[in-house]
XYZ file of C-alpha atoms in Angstrom:
527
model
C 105.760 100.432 94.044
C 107.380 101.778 90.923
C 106.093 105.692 89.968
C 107.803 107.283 87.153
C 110.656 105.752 84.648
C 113.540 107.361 84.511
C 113.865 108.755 80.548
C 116.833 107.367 78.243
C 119.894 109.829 79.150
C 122.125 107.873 76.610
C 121.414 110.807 73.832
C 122.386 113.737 76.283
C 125.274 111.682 77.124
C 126.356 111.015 73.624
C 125.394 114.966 72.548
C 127.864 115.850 75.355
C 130.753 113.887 74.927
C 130.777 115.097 71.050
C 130.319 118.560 72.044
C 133.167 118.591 74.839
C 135.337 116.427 71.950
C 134.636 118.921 69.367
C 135.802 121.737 71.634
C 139.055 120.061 72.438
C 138.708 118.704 76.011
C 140.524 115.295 76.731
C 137.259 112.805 77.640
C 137.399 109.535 77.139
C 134.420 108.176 78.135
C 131.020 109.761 79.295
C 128.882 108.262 82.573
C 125.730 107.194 82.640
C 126.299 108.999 86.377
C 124.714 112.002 84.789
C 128.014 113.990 86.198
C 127.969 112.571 90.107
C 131.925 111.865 91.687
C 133.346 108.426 91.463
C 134.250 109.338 94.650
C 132.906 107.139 97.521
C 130.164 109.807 99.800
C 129.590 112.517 97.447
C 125.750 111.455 96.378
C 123.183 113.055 97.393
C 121.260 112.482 100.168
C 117.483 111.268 99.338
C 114.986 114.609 100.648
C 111.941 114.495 101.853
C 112.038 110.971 103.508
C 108.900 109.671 104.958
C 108.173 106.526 106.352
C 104.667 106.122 108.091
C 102.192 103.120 108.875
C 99.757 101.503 106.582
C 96.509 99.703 107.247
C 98.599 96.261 106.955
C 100.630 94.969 109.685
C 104.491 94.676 109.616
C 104.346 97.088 107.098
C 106.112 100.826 106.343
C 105.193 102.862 103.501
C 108.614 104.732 102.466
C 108.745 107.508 100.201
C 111.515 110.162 99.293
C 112.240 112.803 96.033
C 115.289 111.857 94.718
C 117.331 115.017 94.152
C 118.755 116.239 91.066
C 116.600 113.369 88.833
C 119.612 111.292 89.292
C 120.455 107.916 88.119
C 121.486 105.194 90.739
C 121.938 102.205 90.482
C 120.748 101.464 94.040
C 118.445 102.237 97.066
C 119.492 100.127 99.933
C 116.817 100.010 102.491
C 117.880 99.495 105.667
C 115.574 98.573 109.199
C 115.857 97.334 112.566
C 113.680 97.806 115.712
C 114.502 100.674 118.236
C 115.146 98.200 120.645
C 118.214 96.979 118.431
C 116.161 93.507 117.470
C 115.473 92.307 113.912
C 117.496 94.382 111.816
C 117.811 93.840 107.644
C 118.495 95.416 104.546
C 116.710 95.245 101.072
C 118.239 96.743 97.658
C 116.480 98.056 95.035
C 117.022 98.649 91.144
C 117.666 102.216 91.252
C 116.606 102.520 87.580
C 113.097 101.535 88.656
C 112.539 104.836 90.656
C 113.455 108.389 89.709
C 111.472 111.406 90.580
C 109.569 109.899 93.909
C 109.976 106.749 95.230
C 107.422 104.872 96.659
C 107.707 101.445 98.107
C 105.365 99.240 100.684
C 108.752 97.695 103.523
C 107.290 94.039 104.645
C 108.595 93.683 108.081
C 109.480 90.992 110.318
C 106.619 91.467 112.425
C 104.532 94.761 114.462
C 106.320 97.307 115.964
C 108.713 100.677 116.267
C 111.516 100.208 113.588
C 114.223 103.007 112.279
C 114.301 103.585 108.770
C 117.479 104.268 106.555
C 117.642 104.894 102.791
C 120.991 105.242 101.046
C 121.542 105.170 97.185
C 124.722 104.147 95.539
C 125.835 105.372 92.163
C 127.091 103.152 89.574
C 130.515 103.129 90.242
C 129.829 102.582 94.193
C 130.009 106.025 95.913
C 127.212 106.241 98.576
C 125.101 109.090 99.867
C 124.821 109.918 103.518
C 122.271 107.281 105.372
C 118.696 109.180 105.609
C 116.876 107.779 108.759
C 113.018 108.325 109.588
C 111.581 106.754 113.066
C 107.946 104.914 112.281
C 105.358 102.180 114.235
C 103.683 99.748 112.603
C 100.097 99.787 112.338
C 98.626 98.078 115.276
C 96.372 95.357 114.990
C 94.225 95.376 117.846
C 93.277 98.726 117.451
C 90.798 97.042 113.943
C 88.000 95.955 115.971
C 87.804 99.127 117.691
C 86.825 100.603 114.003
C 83.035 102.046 114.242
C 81.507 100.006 111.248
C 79.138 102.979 110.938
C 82.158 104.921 109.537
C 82.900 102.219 107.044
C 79.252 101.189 106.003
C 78.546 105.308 105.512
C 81.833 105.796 103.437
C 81.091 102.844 101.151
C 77.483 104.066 100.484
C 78.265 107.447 99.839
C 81.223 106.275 97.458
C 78.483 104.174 95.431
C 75.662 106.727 95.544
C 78.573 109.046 93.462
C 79.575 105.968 91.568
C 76.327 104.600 90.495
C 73.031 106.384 90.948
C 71.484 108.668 88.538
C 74.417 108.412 85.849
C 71.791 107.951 82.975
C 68.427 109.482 82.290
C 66.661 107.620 84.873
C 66.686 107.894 88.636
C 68.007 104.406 89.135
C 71.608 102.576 89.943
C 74.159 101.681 87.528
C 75.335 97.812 86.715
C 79.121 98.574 86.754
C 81.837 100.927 87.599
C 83.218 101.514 85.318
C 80.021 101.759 83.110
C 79.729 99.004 81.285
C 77.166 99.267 77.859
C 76.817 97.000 75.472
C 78.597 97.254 71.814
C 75.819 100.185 70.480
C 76.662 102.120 73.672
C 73.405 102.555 74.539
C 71.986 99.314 76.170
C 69.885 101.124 78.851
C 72.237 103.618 79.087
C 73.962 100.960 81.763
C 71.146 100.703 84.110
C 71.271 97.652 86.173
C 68.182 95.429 86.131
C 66.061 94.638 88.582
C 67.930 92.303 90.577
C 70.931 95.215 90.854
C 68.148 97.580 91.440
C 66.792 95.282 94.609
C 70.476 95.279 95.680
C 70.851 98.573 95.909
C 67.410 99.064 97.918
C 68.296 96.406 100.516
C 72.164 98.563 100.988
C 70.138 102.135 101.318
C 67.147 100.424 103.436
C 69.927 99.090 106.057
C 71.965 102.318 105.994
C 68.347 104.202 106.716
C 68.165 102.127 109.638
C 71.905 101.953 110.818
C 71.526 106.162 110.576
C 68.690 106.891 112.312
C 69.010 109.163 114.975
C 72.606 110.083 113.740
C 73.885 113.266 112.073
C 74.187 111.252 108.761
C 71.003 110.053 109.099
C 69.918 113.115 107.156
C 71.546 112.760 104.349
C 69.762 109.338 103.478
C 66.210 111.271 104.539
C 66.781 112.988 101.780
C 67.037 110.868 99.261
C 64.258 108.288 100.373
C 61.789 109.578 97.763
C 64.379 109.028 94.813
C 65.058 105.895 96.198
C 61.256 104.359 95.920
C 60.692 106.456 92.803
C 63.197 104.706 90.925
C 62.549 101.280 92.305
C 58.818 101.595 91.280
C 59.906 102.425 87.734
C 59.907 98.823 87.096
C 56.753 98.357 88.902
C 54.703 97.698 85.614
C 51.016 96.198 84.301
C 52.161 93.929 81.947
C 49.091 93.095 79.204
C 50.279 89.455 78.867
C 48.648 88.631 82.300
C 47.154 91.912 83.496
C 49.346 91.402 86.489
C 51.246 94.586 88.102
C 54.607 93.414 89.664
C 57.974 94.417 89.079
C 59.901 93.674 85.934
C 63.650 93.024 85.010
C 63.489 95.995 83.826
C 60.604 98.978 82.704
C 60.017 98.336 78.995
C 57.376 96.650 77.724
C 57.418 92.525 77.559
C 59.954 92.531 79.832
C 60.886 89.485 81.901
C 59.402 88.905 85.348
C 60.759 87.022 88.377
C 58.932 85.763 91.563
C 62.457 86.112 93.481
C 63.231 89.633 92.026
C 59.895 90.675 93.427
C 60.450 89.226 96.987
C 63.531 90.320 97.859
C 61.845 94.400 96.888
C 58.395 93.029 99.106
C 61.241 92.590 101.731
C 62.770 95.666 101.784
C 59.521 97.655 101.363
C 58.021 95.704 104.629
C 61.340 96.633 106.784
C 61.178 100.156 105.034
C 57.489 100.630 106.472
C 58.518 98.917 110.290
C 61.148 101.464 110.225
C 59.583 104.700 108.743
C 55.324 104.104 108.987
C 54.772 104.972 105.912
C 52.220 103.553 104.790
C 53.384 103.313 100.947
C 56.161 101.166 101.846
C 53.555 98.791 103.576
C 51.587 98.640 100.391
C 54.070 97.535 97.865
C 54.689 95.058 100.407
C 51.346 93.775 100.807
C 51.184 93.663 96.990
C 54.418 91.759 96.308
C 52.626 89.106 98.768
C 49.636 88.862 96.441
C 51.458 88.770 93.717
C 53.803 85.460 95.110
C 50.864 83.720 96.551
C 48.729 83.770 93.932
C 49.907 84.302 90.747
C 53.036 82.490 92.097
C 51.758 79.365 93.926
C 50.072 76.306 92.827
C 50.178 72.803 93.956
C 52.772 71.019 91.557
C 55.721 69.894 93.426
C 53.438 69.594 96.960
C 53.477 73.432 96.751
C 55.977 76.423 96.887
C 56.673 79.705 95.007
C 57.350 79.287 90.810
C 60.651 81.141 90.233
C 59.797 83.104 86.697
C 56.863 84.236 85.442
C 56.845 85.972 82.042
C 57.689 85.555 79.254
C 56.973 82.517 79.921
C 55.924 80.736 83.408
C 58.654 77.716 84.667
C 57.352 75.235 86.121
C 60.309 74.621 88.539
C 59.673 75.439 92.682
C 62.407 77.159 94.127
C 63.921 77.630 97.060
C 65.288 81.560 96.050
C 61.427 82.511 95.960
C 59.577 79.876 98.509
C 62.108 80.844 101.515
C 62.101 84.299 101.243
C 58.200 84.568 100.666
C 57.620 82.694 103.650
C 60.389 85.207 105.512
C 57.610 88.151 103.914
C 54.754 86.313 105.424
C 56.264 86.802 108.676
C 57.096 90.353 108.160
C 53.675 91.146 107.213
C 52.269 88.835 110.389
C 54.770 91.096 112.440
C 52.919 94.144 111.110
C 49.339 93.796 111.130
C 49.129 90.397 112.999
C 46.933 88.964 110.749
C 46.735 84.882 110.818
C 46.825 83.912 106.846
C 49.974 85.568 106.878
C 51.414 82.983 109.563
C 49.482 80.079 108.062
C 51.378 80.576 104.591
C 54.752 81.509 106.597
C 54.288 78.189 108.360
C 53.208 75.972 105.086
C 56.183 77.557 103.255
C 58.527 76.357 106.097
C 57.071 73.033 105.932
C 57.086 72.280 102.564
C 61.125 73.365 102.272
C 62.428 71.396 105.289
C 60.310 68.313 103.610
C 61.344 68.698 100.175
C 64.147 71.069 99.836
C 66.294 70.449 103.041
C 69.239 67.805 102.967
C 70.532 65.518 105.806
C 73.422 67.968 106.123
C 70.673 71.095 107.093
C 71.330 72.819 104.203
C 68.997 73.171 101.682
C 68.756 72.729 97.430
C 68.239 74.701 94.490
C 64.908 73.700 92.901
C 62.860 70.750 91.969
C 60.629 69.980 89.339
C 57.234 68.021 88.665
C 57.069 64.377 87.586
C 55.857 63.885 84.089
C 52.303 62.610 83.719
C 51.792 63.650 87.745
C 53.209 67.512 88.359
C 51.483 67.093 92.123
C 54.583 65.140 93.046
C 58.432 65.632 92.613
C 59.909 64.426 89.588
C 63.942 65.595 89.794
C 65.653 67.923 92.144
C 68.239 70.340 91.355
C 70.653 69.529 94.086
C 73.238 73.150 94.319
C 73.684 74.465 97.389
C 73.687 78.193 97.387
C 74.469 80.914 100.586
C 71.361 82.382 100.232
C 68.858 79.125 99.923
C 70.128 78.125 103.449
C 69.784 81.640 104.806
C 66.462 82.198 104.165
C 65.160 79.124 105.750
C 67.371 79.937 108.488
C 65.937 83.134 108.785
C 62.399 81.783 108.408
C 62.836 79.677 111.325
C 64.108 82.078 113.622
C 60.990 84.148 113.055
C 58.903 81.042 113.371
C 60.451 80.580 116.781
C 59.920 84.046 118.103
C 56.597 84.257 116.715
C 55.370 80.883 118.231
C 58.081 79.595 120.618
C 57.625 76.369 118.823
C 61.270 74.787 120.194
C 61.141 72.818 116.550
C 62.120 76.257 114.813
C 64.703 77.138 116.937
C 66.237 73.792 117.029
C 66.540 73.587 113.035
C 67.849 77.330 112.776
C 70.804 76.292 115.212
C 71.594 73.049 112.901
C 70.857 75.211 109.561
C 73.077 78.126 110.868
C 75.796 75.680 112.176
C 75.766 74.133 108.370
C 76.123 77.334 106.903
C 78.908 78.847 109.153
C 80.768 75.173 108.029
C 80.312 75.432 104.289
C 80.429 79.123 103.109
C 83.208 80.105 105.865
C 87.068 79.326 106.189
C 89.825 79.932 108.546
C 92.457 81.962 107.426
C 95.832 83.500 108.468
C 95.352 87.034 108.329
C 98.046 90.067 107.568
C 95.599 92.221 109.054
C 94.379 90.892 112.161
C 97.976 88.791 112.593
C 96.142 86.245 113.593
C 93.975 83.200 112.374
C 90.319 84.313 112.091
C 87.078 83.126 110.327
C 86.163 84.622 106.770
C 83.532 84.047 104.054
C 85.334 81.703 101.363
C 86.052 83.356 98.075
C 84.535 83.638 94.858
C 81.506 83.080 96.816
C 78.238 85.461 95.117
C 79.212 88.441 97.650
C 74.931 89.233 97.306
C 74.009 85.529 98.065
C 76.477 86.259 101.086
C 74.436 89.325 102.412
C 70.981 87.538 102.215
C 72.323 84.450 104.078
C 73.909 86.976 107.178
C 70.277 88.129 107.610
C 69.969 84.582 108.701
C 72.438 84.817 111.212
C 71.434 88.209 112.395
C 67.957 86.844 112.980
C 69.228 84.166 115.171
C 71.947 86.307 117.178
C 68.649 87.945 118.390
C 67.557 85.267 119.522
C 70.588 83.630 121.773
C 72.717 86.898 121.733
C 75.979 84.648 120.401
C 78.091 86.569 118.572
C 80.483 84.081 117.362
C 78.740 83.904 113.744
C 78.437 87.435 113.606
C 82.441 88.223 114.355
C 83.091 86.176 111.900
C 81.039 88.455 109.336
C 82.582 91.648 110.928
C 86.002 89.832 110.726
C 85.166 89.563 107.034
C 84.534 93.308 106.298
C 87.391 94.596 108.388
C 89.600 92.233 106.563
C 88.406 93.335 102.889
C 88.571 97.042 104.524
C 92.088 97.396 106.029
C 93.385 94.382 103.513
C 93.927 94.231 99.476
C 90.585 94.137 98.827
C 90.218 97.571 99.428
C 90.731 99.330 96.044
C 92.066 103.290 95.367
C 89.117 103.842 93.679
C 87.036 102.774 97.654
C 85.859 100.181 95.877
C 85.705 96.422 97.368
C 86.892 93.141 95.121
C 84.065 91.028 96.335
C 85.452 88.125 94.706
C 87.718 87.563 97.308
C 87.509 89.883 100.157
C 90.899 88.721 101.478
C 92.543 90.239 98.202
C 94.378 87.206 97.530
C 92.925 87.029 94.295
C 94.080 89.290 91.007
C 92.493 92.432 91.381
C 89.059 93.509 89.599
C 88.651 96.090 87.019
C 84.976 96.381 87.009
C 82.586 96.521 89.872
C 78.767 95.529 89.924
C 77.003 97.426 92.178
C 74.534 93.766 92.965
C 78.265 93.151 94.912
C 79.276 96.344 96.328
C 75.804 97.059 97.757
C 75.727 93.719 99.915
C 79.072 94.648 101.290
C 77.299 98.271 102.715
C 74.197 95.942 103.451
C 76.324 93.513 105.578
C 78.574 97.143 106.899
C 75.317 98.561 108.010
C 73.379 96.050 109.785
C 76.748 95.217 111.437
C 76.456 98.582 112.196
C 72.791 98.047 113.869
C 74.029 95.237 115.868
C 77.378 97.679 117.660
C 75.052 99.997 118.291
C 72.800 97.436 120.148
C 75.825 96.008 121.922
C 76.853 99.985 122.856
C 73.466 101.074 124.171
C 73.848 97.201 127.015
């Protein structure tokens, strides 16, 4: 990795060789050696060598000042392992590196190797071989990581990255803040949907630090937390209807799913805390969905917008996770209409909505001249309208031990784990593990684990769930990983160019998925 450029010497040499002319000295020519011997071993030696692990394996970071500010024209590199095996060389453009070098040594493979540096001047004199003694980082040490460390580090990065940057109390779209052209489009508040995000990550990490020394420091923010979700909670004089908007200005847009994915988080807020004002935004989100967002066109489920105007389209991004509420609020206070709608939301997306395959579409829309029936179906597949359902049905099952649940969540999480997941060779692991695909929605991703959490609770396998933790340790200790602790959630195997901008909607399902990865260790720990 290059750090500073060396500055043009060609003037000081010119200036120099006129100056010793003009006094009378015999030169002939003037180096570009900046005054070093021609003779072979009189360099320099390179100071301050360091060569230590990095979070990749077969991999050396190697640094060193090079003394004086001279120019080389090359830094040989040499390695081999202290037991004499797999030995190279590599040779730099000296030119590239001047004051402090820098550069990331891709090994052979893991282990203890000894580390020389050498530089050689332009007419071939050497300096004396520096040597540093360094092990690679070990991979089998990664799954020993406490994801409680990495979930906690993430959060508190985006909590100084992206709440309460404007006026309000609320999370930022992107770091770096993005605003539109006038500069101040909201001030770069994220809408709703970012907002939601952002609840589900802190909701998780509430949970995932309970009873821990950290656990404080989330305590304390819980009441700026609700406050500035319920800043969108707004009457809205077009239907006289209070629900959450995209955003708290008047004649705003409004979103069934944007409002269930908050009910969600204020139900497992309540089951985690008891208080009782969590429980009655949740209760509320419910009336809104089932009401105001249910008729029967399309055989039934949940409308997907609302205002400005009300779509007639039935979708599976507000019918699933609705029916996932219904449970939630069954779990609660036990009462039956909240299992009859769980179980008539169920029903209606594994008749309509869920393909041979197990997976389920998008959205469908009424016949013309007869809305009660299905006129077209939008036929995407998306991480999150499989997860849902998957989820759904894993509640179903525990709630009722009806084996028809169960048997549909194994099929629905088996579909999943095929389409949204790929094998890959990885540089940190050194082995061939399961990852989410990239350029996958990193949010849609987080919604569809709670599937998969859901069922692990059920039949305690944890191969679906390494393969999520695989995923984050990956992003973590790989590329992904940005300087600024950020994650590239477009591909979280950093394969991909690197991002410039980060949305928090992304970044806060990565500390979602962190945290309740988090929950499940700690379940595994306290066996």
């Amino acid at each position: 990795m290059k750090t500073y450029k060396m500055r043009d010497l060609r003037f000081k040499c010119v200036f120099l060789c006129f100056l010793t002319l003009l006094m009378g000295l015999n030169v002939t020519a003037c180096s570009d050696d900046d005054g070093n011997s021609d003779t072979p071993g009189t360099l320099p030696a390179p100071s301050s060598l360091t060569v230590t692990a990095t979070n990749l394996v077969a991999e050396l970071q190697v640094k060193f000042q090079n003394p004086n500010y001279m120019n080389v024209k090359t830094i040989e590199i040499s390695y081999e392992k202290t037991d004499g095996s797999e030995p190279g060389t590599i040779s730099l453009n000296g030119s590239d590196y001047t004051v402090v070098f820098s550069y990331l040594l891709k090994l052979p493979s893991v282990g203890t190797y000894e580390v020389g540096v050498t530089l050689i001047g332009h007419n071939g004199e050497r300096s004396e071989t520096v040597t540093k003694t360094a092990a690679t980082f070990d991979p089998g040490s990664i799954r020993e990581t406490p994801m409680i460390d990495l979930a906690d580090e993430l959060m508190s990065n985006l909590i100084e990255k992206y709440f309460h940057k404007s006026s309000r109390t609320v999370w930022q779209t992107c770091y770096p803040n993005v605003q539109s052209g006038n500069g101040v489009y909201w001030e770069g508040d994220a809408l709703v949907w970012g907002q939601g995000a952002g609840l589900s990550a802190f909701v998780s990490m509430r949970e995932a630090t309970n009873g821990l020394s950290i656990g404080g420091d989330y305590l304390s923010l819980e009441d700026d937390m609700y406050n500035g979700i319920q800043g969108f909670w707004k009457l809205d004089n077009r239907d006289g209807v209070t629900a959450y908007s995209c955003y708290p200005d008047a004649g705003n847009d409004r979103y069934f799913d944007d409002n269930v994915w908050i009910g969600l988080d204020m139900a497992k807020w309540y089951q985690l805390t008891n208080d009782q004002r969590y429980l009655t935004q949740a209760v509320a989100v419910w009336d809104y969905l089932t009401t105001v967002g249910y008729d029967t066109t399309c055989h039934g489920g949940i409308l997907w917008k609302e205002l400005p105007e009300k779509t007639t389209s039935k979708h599976t991004c507000s019918t699933a996770p609705t029916g996932v509420l219904s449970c939630r609020l069954y779990e609660i206070t036990h009462d039956e209409k909240y299992l009859t709608w769980a179980k008539d939301l169920y029903e209606w997306l594994v008749t309509y909505m869920q393909d041979a395959d197990y997976l389920f579409w998008d959205n469908c829309r009424p016949a013309d001249g007869n809305p009660t029936e299905i006129g077209s179906i939008e036929k995407n597949k998306y991480a999150y309208n499989s997860g849902q359902p998957l989820q759904l049905a894993c509640m179903l099952y525990k709630i009722t031990g009806e084996e028809k649940y169960l048997t549909n969540a194994r099929n629905i999480a088996e579909a999943c784990f095929k389409q949204w997941f790929k094998s890959y060779t990885s540089d940190v692991f050194d082995e061939t593990v399961n990852v989410l695909k990239p350029h996958e929605d990193m949010w849609f991703n987080a919604v569809m684990s709670r599937g998969f959490f859901e069922l692990y609770s059920i039949d305690e396998d944890p191969v679906y769930l390494n393969a999520f933790k695989d995923t984050m340790l990956q992003a973590w200790f790989g590329y992904a990983h940005r300087d600024n602790g950020l994650i590239d959630y477009n591909d979280l195997t950093g394969e991909s160019a690197p991002m410039t901008s980060w949305e928090i909607r992304h970044e806060a399902a990565i500390v979602e998925m962190l945290a309740e990865l988090a929950i499940w260790e700690r379940g595994l720990q306290a066996e």
